[in-house]
Amino acid sequence: MKKIKYIARIKRYNPDTKESYWQDFPVEVEDSLTVLELLMYIKDKIDGSLTFRAFCRSAICGSCAMVINGRAGLSCKIQAKDKIRNGVIRIEPLHHLPVVKDLVVDQEPAFDKFKKIKPYLVPDPKKVPDSLNSESLVTPEEFKLYDKQTDCILCMACYGSCNALEGEEKYLGPFQLTKAFRFIADSRDGVDIEERIKLVEDHGIWDCVQCQMCLAACPKGIKPAEDILELRRIAKDSGEDNPGTRRAKHWFADVFATGQIDKWHLPENAFGDEVGKEMTKQLEEEFRARGLKEEEFGPQPFDGIEQFQKFLKRLVKEAE
Amino acid sequence: MGKKIGIYPGCCFQGADVHNYDILVAFLKNMDLEEVLLDRSACCGGGVIDETNKLIVYGLNARNIALAEEAGVDLYTPCNTCYMIIAKTKLALDSDPKLKEKINEILAEEGLEYKGTATIYHTLNLIRDFIGLEEYKSKLKRKIEGVKVAPYYGCHVLAPNEVALDDPENPTLLKEILEPLGVEIVDGYKNEYTCCGYHASYTNPQQKEQLAVKPLEGAKEAGADLVATPCPLCHKAMDGHDEPIIQVLQLINVACGMTPEEALFHYNKTPVNLAL
Ligand code: SF4
Ligand code: SF4
Ligand code: FES
């Protein structure tokens, strides 16, 4: 077996002294190690005090997530040799969660948020019979809507790399919202959609900045960012009225009318208040100062827009 | 005139941001590329039309790509988000023949077809793969010296991984593009990869504000005079704070011999002063 030399740069935290620091561990190890095996090697041979959490070693229990080279993932699933950059692998605990010791974080705050979205099925009596003698049928088409999302192992890699949490610590979080979507999409669930949507409104779907880091992090190929857009769609379709849903409505109408969004009127249309109006007015002044004519303030339909509109109508029909 | 390239003018090149279009055209001229404006192209959806339906996003962007293919050119947009969404669409269509067929059936009504032959470019891979780093360097006429610049990628050129334009765990491309301009690079700063927050501008403006200042402050702390981003949306989100930020294309235009005035520095809210 081939041995390779590199440095494991690990972020340590000592809860007794409250000290946090980076420590370099030069290693010469087999090139076949996972990051988790690398950590076990270091604990075994170099520093017995190094602390991390792991259990299944096969990407299923969800306990070994950490941030490696700035990107969150499961340490038992990632090959160490793929992570060497300029001779170094950087390993740190998941972000946005309190560190207990070294690479171990306290998952409780994220679970507390998880509980807020009712992360369980409330059987719909019309769909789920109470007698064990009859079945509760789910068609393959119905299941396809949330099949992927049921693979979530609650590893929190997405949570530990989420940008929305960087700006707003009350944000519910990616896996929490993916789970909310999963139950809305489940044909057996008996909770009203409006009620489920209410659970994800407060510091939920509208705080997400669509950075896509949760897609990059998830070891199961789940796409929380895209589920969040679905939740926003459902919120809009179920009659929610807020800047987000208004933005979505105007956005589509603008694109239908001209092919482009009308950034001039978007603030007043989306916010629908004095602040929004003021923003639109400010833009107007900016345009005038630049010597633009009124017809240049917003987009104009391009040649052949009628054809485009037919195309868009067909797309919408297909989408339904 | 040099090679032809198809320009996709997303929302950040129109209306209030029409100067970005002028910056882009000047850049192409400086690089000796011929612009083919895809003038029937439409909004990429901005991650908002998904809130109506994802199939529409695929359709819109298959159409945008098909317009480039019809004109026999590749598609270039400097916007990180447009790039990511269009590249995601290309991936989806190229890996799902059924989806491609369905979309092509609808496109046929407009006489268009998505073939999958056009490459999707953003400034980063345009310079690396379409122009070539050496050729790019040969177009630069002067050094911008005495200024410490912090590269800021923004999110959508590094995530999701399938469409990332550089190694997301150790990207170097932006540095390779900025260094030949003569500037001193300051990287490895705090919050270098934190999102600018732009996409929360309407849904939660406070969230956007919280995020926008983080990379700026991190860069300043590390000693940078200026942050440089390829993305016009990141620029829009972060401009107007204490620390100056500039679009990479503006800096390149100056290095190609334009004055800051010609490179439209006066549209930057926080003044950018280069000692030239
Ligand atoms: S896309 Fe949204 S949920 Fe996903 S990591 Fe970014 S901010 Fe968080
Ligand atoms: S969505 Fe993916 S990354 Fe997030 S907790 Fe579930 S399995 Fe982990
Ligand atoms: S140890 Fe169980 S998922 Fe890694």
Coordinates of N, CA and C in Angstrom, one line a residue, chain A residues 13 24 79 86 104 115 125 157 198 246:
Chain A
Y13 N -10.6 22.7 20.1 CA -11.3 23.6 21.1 C -11.2 22.9 22.5
D24 N -1.4 21.7 13.7 CA -0.9 20.9 12.6 C -0.4 19.5 13.0
Q79 N -12.6 10.6 1.0 CA -11.2 10.1 0.9 C -10.2 11.2 1.3
N86 N -2.2 21.8 -1.4 CA -0.9 22.4 -1.1 C -0.3 21.6 0.1
V104 N -16.4 18.1 17.8 CA -17.8 17.7 18.3 C -18.6 18.9 18.5
K115 N -37.8 20.5 15.4 CA -39.1 20.1 16.1 C -40.1 21.1 15.7
P125 N -56.9 10.7 7.9 CA -57.8 9.5 8.0 C -58.4 9.1 6.6
A157 N -24.7 18.5 7.8 CA -23.7 19.0 6.9 C -24.2 20.3 6.2
K198 N -47.3 27.8 7.5 CA -47.1 28.8 8.6 C -45.9 28.4 9.5
R246 N -45.1 38.3 -3.7 CA -45.4 39.3 -4.6 C -44.3 39.5 -5.7

